[in-house]
Every structure is written in C-alpha cells, then in structure tokens.
Amino acid sequence: KLHPFLVCMDLALSQKEVIDPNYLWIGPNGKNLKGQSYVNLTETGKLMVRGFQEFMSGSYTCTLSYKTINTDIQEEREKFKTYKFMVYAYREPDYTYQISVRFTTKECRLAANGQFFEELKKILNDLISDLTCHVIEPSYKCHVIKIPKHGLLDELFVTFQVNPFAPGWEAVCQQISYDCEDVTNRRVQEARDLIEEFFHKQTYVLKHEFRNVPAIHYIDHSFEVTRIDSCRPGFGKNDDTHNDCASCCVVCDPGTYSPNNEVRCRICTSIRIKHYGAKSC
C-alpha cells in the first residue's frame, strides 16, 4: 500500500516567510479531512493518506490562509491560496506472454501431430509449474508451406499463452506484505525465459544428439513472443487522462467500470456510478 504525500504550498511561497499559516484540507467526498482516521495532517500543511485504496481517489483541495504585515502602517491582511490535487489509485498491469512456435511434420493428417501437441503442453507446464505459472489457450494448426526453391513442407503452427495465475498463486501472494503484481510479473517473465531457453535448446539437440532427425521437430528461429497486459477489475488504462503513465492500470473514473481483466474501463449507461474503481454497472 502506498502513502501519498501532498503539500499545501507552491514553490515560490515555500521560499518566503509565511505568517500564521492555517491549512484546510477537503477530500474527494467534500468533507474536511481533519480527524479522518486514514489521513495524517502536519502543522506545516502536509497531508499523508495512509494505506491508499481505490475509494480514496479523486480531488484533494487545500486552502492556505496566512497573514501579510505592513510594518510601516501596522496593517495586517489575510491572504488565501487554494491548491487542487487529483490523486488516483493505480496498479502495474498483469503480464501474460503470447508465444508462437513452428514445427515441421511429415504430413498434416498424421494422428501423431495431436499426440505431439498434448505431450508438448505437458512438458511446458511441468517446466514452469514451480513458478505457479501455466500454459493457457494452447492451440495448433497444420499448414502446407511452399518454400522458395524447395518443394512443399507440412508445418505445425503452435500458439499458447504463459500466464502467472496457476492454482496456488494466491497463497504465494499472501506471503508478501505489498501488492503482488511485481512478484507475479517477475515469475511469468522467468517462465517465459525458461520456455524460450527450452526451444533454443531444441536446435542444439537436433544438431548434436540425433543421427536421424525426428518426424516432428522444432524449426530454428521460429520462436516469437508478445507481452499482453491486463488490468484487475475496477482498473483500466487511459492514455488520454493519464498519458504520463500510459502503461499503468488506473482506477476507473466515476461513470465507468471494469468487471474483469480487460485493459479498458467501460462506460456505464444504465446507472450513475459516483465512485472510483467500480467493478459492475
């Protein structure tokens, strides 16, 4: 959990002497923040929001009142300055990796193609299970390829995703005190690296350990990987409003919601959502 700090002053004023400063902080719900359990207010006008959560997002306004004294005519005047801050909860996106590889096969009609695909899924899942990652949405298609200056080749096009939310991932997250995205993202990156290394080794094994090349074998340099981002429910990316953090999953604004792991918050037309981080409409 983060504890954002806001300061009720601008740079120019902070360089000067401020007489009898008084600070009034108003939170997103329009209430005076003095005495609220989740904030810490200092005598110098700093506001710290403790354990920041989605519902604390929104507009924070501070009015600074202070005095100016004209010693020549013994005149005191009260001055006011207002500062407005927009504060949003955000999370790092969750990473999943889309991977595609190709294999040569004797012919597309072979029953062995399906058996090979099932065995490959099992090997990959075993490879990354210790990281509480797993293979999802696996599929393959067989195509006949015309190679320049060669005849026709039958090839298996295999695609799958490497996902960090295998059964048991929540238990791993409960062992840490901070948000889990860093841990799950690091694990899924490790899983991706293991799988990439596995396929690169296939090339070496084919060249050095087989006298006769197997009927189905990996095509060198066919490994391709793309990162897919997703956001937790109640969060989404918004390049327009948050272009300074375009890759972040930011809490959904009032009037929008996200019920699942999509990357965008949806507009709710059936009811008026007044709070941040809505998960339903």
Short mmCIF file of C-alpha atoms in Angstrom, two decimals:
data_model
loop_
_atom_site.label_atom_id
_atom_site.label_comp_id
_atom_site.label_asym_id
_atom_site.label_seq_id
_atom_site.Cartn_x
_atom_site.Cartn_y
_atom_site.Cartn_z
CA LYS A 1 0.00 0.00 0.00
CA LEU A 2 1.22 3.46 -0.87
CA HIS A 3 1.07 6.53 1.38
CA PRO A 4 0.96 9.57 -0.94
CA PHE A 5 2.13 12.94 0.41
CA LEU A 6 0.59 16.26 -0.68
CA VAL A 7 1.98 19.67 0.26
CA CYS A 8 -0.25 22.72 0.69
CA MET A 9 2.13 25.28 -0.78
CA ASP A 10 3.74 26.29 -4.07
CA LEU A 11 7.46 26.60 -4.75
CA ALA A 12 7.50 30.41 -4.77
CA LEU A 13 5.76 30.69 -1.40
CA SER A 14 7.90 27.97 0.15
CA GLN A 15 10.96 30.23 -0.32
CA LYS A 16 9.34 33.02 1.73
CA GLU A 17 8.38 33.66 5.33
CA VAL A 18 4.74 32.67 5.93
CA ILE A 19 3.00 34.27 8.93
CA ASP A 20 0.29 32.42 10.88
CA PRO A 21 -0.34 29.73 8.24
CA ASN A 22 -3.56 27.77 8.52
CA TYR A 23 -4.48 24.80 6.33
CA LEU A 24 -7.91 23.43 5.42
CA TRP A 25 -7.88 20.10 3.57
CA ILE A 26 -11.03 18.87 1.80
CA GLY A 27 -11.21 15.29 0.49
CA PRO A 28 -12.91 13.76 -2.57
CA ASN A 29 -16.26 13.45 -0.75
CA GLY A 30 -16.27 17.18 0.09
CA LYS A 31 -15.56 16.55 3.77
CA ASN A 32 -12.97 18.23 5.95
CA LEU A 33 -10.11 15.74 6.32
CA LYS A 34 -9.12 16.88 9.82
CA GLY A 35 -9.64 14.00 12.22
CA GLN A 36 -10.16 11.36 9.50
CA SER A 37 -8.54 8.07 10.50
CA TYR A 38 -6.85 7.40 7.15
CA VAL A 39 -5.02 10.76 6.90
CA ASN A 40 -2.13 12.35 8.74
CA LEU A 41 -2.02 16.17 8.74
CA THR A 42 1.13 18.01 9.82
CA GLU A 43 1.42 21.51 11.24
CA THR A 44 3.28 22.58 8.10
CA GLY A 45 0.39 21.70 5.78
CA LYS A 46 1.47 18.28 4.58
CA LEU A 47 -1.18 15.63 4.05
CA MET A 48 -0.35 11.94 4.06
CA VAL A 49 -3.04 9.47 3.03
CA ARG A 50 -2.38 6.17 4.82
CA GLY A 51 -2.84 2.85 3.01
CA PHE A 52 -4.20 4.44 -0.16
CA GLN A 53 -7.11 2.48 -1.68
CA GLU A 54 -9.33 2.85 -4.75
CA PHE A 55 -12.14 4.72 -2.97
CA MET A 56 -9.69 7.40 -1.79
CA SER A 57 -9.08 8.50 -5.39
CA GLY A 58 -10.28 11.90 -6.53
CA SER A 59 -9.83 15.60 -5.86
CA TYR A 60 -7.95 16.83 -2.79
CA THR A 61 -8.16 20.59 -2.16
CA CYS A 62 -6.19 22.63 0.31
CA THR A 63 -6.87 26.25 1.20
CA LEU A 64 -3.91 28.02 2.78
CA SER A 65 -4.65 31.20 4.74
CA TYR A 66 -1.80 33.36 6.01
CA LYS A 67 -1.10 36.95 7.02
CA THR A 68 0.95 39.71 5.47
CA ILE A 69 2.04 42.55 7.74
CA ASN A 70 2.91 46.03 6.51
CA THR A 71 5.07 47.32 9.35
CA ASP A 72 5.05 50.89 8.04
CA ILE A 73 1.35 51.34 8.66
CA GLN A 74 0.91 48.47 11.13
CA GLU A 75 -1.59 46.80 8.80
CA GLU A 76 -2.37 43.08 8.81
CA ARG A 77 -4.03 41.48 5.81
CA GLU A 78 -5.22 37.90 5.43
CA LYS A 79 -4.45 36.14 2.18
CA PHE A 80 -5.80 32.88 0.78
CA LYS A 81 -4.38 30.40 -1.73
CA THR A 82 -6.08 27.24 -2.95
CA TYR A 83 -4.29 24.17 -4.30
CA LYS A 84 -6.06 21.29 -6.02
CA PHE A 85 -4.62 17.81 -6.49
CA MET A 86 -6.06 14.86 -8.43
CA VAL A 87 -4.92 11.60 -6.85
CA TYR A 88 -5.59 8.20 -8.45
CA ALA A 89 -5.02 4.64 -7.31
CA TYR A 90 -3.09 2.64 -9.88
CA ARG A 91 -1.50 -0.77 -10.28
CA GLU A 92 1.06 -2.25 -12.59
CA PRO A 93 -0.59 -4.32 -15.36
CA ASP A 94 -0.52 -8.11 -15.07
CA TYR A 95 1.68 -9.68 -17.75
CA THR A 96 0.82 -12.67 -19.90
CA TYR A 97 3.04 -13.76 -22.78
CA GLN A 98 1.65 -14.92 -26.15
CA ILE A 99 4.12 -17.37 -27.70
CA SER A 100 4.14 -18.94 -31.14
CA VAL A 101 6.49 -21.65 -32.47
CA ARG A 102 6.60 -23.84 -35.57
CA PHE A 103 7.45 -27.50 -36.15
CA THR A 104 7.93 -29.50 -39.32
CA THR A 105 5.86 -32.68 -39.62
CA LYS A 106 5.67 -35.47 -42.19
CA GLU A 107 2.10 -34.63 -43.09
CA CYS A 108 -0.86 -32.73 -41.68
CA ARG A 109 -3.14 -35.78 -41.46
CA LEU A 110 -0.90 -37.65 -39.02
CA ALA A 111 -2.57 -38.62 -35.72
CA ALA A 112 0.88 -38.19 -34.18
CA ASN A 113 0.53 -34.39 -34.55
CA GLY A 114 -2.20 -34.27 -31.91
CA GLN A 115 -0.28 -36.62 -29.61
CA PHE A 116 2.85 -34.49 -30.01
CA PHE A 117 0.86 -31.32 -29.18
CA GLU A 118 -0.53 -32.88 -25.96
CA GLU A 119 2.96 -34.02 -24.92
CA LEU A 120 4.41 -30.56 -25.65
CA LYS A 121 1.76 -28.89 -23.42
CA LYS A 122 2.61 -31.27 -20.58
CA ILE A 123 6.36 -30.62 -20.90
CA LEU A 124 5.88 -26.83 -20.91
CA ASN A 125 3.52 -26.88 -17.93
CA ASP A 126 5.95 -29.07 -15.96
CA LEU A 127 8.75 -26.68 -16.85
CA ILE A 128 7.04 -23.63 -15.29
CA SER A 129 4.81 -25.13 -12.57
CA ASP A 130 7.30 -24.31 -9.78
CA LEU A 131 6.76 -20.62 -10.64
CA THR A 132 2.95 -21.06 -10.21
CA CYS A 133 2.62 -20.25 -13.92
CA HIS A 134 0.79 -22.32 -16.51
CA VAL A 135 0.05 -22.58 -20.24
CA ILE A 136 -3.39 -21.32 -21.26
CA GLU A 137 -5.28 -21.15 -24.57
CA PRO A 138 -2.99 -23.62 -26.37
CA SER A 139 -3.82 -24.44 -29.98
CA TYR A 140 -2.18 -25.66 -33.17
CA LYS A 141 -2.93 -25.74 -36.88
CA CYS A 142 -1.18 -27.58 -39.65
CA HIS A 143 -0.40 -25.76 -42.90
CA VAL A 144 1.27 -26.71 -46.15
CA ILE A 145 4.09 -24.27 -46.89
CA LYS A 146 5.69 -23.58 -50.28
CA ILE A 147 9.34 -22.72 -49.64
CA PRO A 148 11.23 -20.74 -52.34
CA LYS A 149 13.43 -23.07 -54.43
CA HIS A 150 12.10 -26.06 -52.45
CA GLY A 151 9.02 -28.26 -52.57
CA LEU A 152 6.08 -28.26 -50.17
CA LEU A 153 6.51 -28.63 -46.42
CA ASP A 154 3.89 -29.50 -43.78
CA GLU A 155 4.27 -27.38 -40.66
CA LEU A 156 2.57 -27.18 -37.28
CA PHE A 157 1.87 -23.63 -36.09
CA VAL A 158 1.63 -23.80 -32.27
CA THR A 159 0.39 -20.88 -30.14
CA PHE A 160 -0.17 -20.59 -26.40
CA GLN A 161 -0.06 -18.09 -23.56
CA VAL A 162 2.12 -18.19 -20.45
CA ASN A 163 0.02 -16.98 -17.53
CA PRO A 164 1.10 -16.30 -13.89
CA PHE A 165 -2.18 -17.33 -12.23
CA ALA A 166 -1.85 -21.10 -11.95
CA PRO A 167 -3.63 -22.71 -8.98
CA GLY A 168 -1.87 -21.70 -5.78
CA TRP A 169 -0.74 -18.24 -6.90
CA GLU A 170 -2.85 -16.50 -4.20
CA ALA A 171 -1.02 -18.41 -1.44
CA VAL A 172 2.32 -17.15 -2.80
CA CYS A 173 0.96 -13.58 -2.78
CA GLN A 174 -0.29 -13.82 0.80
CA GLN A 175 3.29 -14.32 1.98
CA ILE A 176 4.22 -10.74 0.99
CA SER A 177 3.05 -7.50 2.55
CA TYR A 178 2.91 -5.35 -0.59
CA ASP A 179 0.95 -5.57 -3.85
CA CYS A 180 1.56 -8.76 -5.74
CA GLU A 181 1.94 -7.52 -9.34
CA ASP A 182 5.73 -7.24 -9.10
CA VAL A 183 6.00 -10.83 -7.91
CA THR A 184 3.59 -12.36 -10.45
CA ASN A 185 5.14 -10.35 -13.28
CA ARG A 186 8.66 -11.41 -12.29
CA ARG A 187 7.54 -15.06 -12.11
CA VAL A 188 5.88 -15.01 -15.53
CA GLN A 189 8.97 -13.36 -17.05
CA GLU A 190 11.08 -16.18 -15.58
CA ALA A 191 8.61 -18.71 -17.03
CA ARG A 192 8.84 -17.05 -20.46
CA ASP A 193 12.66 -17.18 -20.28
CA LEU A 194 12.61 -20.88 -19.36
CA ILE A 195 10.35 -21.69 -22.31
CA GLU A 196 12.48 -19.63 -24.70
CA GLU A 197 15.59 -21.45 -23.48
CA PHE A 198 13.80 -24.79 -23.92
CA PHE A 199 13.06 -24.10 -27.60
CA HIS A 200 16.55 -22.74 -28.30
CA LYS A 201 17.98 -25.97 -26.87
CA GLN A 202 15.91 -27.98 -29.36
CA THR A 203 18.08 -26.67 -32.18
CA TYR A 204 21.27 -27.78 -30.41
CA VAL A 205 19.79 -31.19 -29.56
CA LEU A 206 18.73 -31.78 -33.19
CA LYS A 207 22.19 -30.97 -34.49
CA HIS A 208 24.26 -32.84 -31.92
CA GLU A 209 22.22 -35.65 -30.38
CA PHE A 210 20.12 -37.15 -33.20
CA ARG A 211 21.51 -39.20 -36.05
CA ASN A 212 18.14 -39.25 -37.75
CA VAL A 213 16.00 -36.10 -37.50
CA PRO A 214 12.61 -36.89 -35.86
CA ALA A 215 9.47 -36.66 -38.00
CA ILE A 216 8.23 -33.71 -35.94
CA HIS A 217 10.88 -31.19 -34.94
CA TYR A 218 11.24 -27.54 -33.97
CA ILE A 219 12.02 -25.01 -36.72
CA ASP A 220 15.03 -22.91 -35.74
CA HIS A 221 14.31 -19.19 -35.08
CA SER A 222 10.52 -19.69 -35.22
CA PHE A 223 10.06 -18.65 -31.56
CA GLU A 224 8.03 -15.41 -31.28
CA VAL A 225 6.79 -13.74 -28.09
CA THR A 226 4.47 -10.79 -27.38
CA ARG A 227 3.54 -9.37 -24.00
CA ILE A 228 -0.19 -8.95 -23.31
CA ASP A 229 -1.20 -6.62 -20.47
CA SER A 230 -4.37 -6.97 -18.41
CA CYS A 231 -5.79 -4.93 -15.52
CA ARG A 232 -7.52 -6.11 -12.35
CA PRO A 233 -11.30 -5.49 -12.01
CA GLY A 234 -12.01 -1.82 -11.25
CA PHE A 235 -8.89 -0.68 -13.13
CA GLY A 236 -8.05 0.15 -16.73
CA LYS A 237 -5.60 2.01 -18.97
CA ASN A 238 -6.46 5.51 -20.17
CA ASP A 239 -3.91 7.16 -22.46
CA ASP A 240 -5.91 10.41 -22.68
CA THR A 241 -6.36 11.18 -18.98
CA HIS A 242 -3.17 9.53 -17.76
CA ASN A 243 -0.70 9.96 -20.62
CA ASP A 244 2.12 10.44 -18.08
CA CYS A 245 1.56 6.82 -17.03
CA ALA A 246 0.13 5.27 -20.20
CA SER A 247 1.18 1.72 -19.26
CA CYS A 248 -0.42 1.90 -15.77
CA CYS A 249 -3.75 0.34 -14.80
CA VAL A 250 -5.50 3.33 -13.22
CA VAL A 251 -8.66 3.15 -11.10
CA CYS A 252 -11.84 3.50 -13.23
CA ASP A 253 -13.32 7.02 -13.10
CA PRO A 254 -16.87 7.67 -11.84
CA GLY A 255 -19.29 6.72 -14.61
CA THR A 256 -17.09 3.84 -15.77
CA TYR A 257 -16.40 0.30 -14.57
CA SER A 258 -14.40 -2.83 -15.32
CA PRO A 259 -15.85 -6.21 -14.30
CA ASN A 260 -12.91 -8.36 -15.39
CA ASN A 261 -9.32 -8.30 -16.62
CA GLU A 262 -9.85 -6.09 -19.64
CA VAL A 263 -7.44 -3.23 -20.31
CA ARG A 264 -10.13 -0.52 -20.64
CA CYS A 265 -12.84 0.71 -18.28
CA ARG A 266 -16.33 0.59 -19.85
CA ILE A 267 -18.85 3.45 -19.77
CA CYS A 268 -21.91 2.64 -17.64
CA THR A 269 -25.14 3.97 -19.14
CA SER A 270 -27.74 2.17 -17.00
CA ILE A 271 -26.93 3.81 -13.65
CA ARG A 272 -24.84 6.75 -12.47
CA ILE A 273 -21.67 5.48 -10.81
CA LYS A 274 -20.35 8.13 -8.44
CA HIS A 275 -17.31 6.33 -7.01
CA TYR A 276 -13.91 5.32 -8.33
CA GLY A 277 -12.96 1.69 -9.01
CA ALA A 278 -16.41 0.32 -9.90
CA LYS A 279 -16.44 -3.36 -10.87
CA SER A 280 -20.06 -3.54 -12.00
CA CYS A 281 -22.70 -1.37 -13.63
#
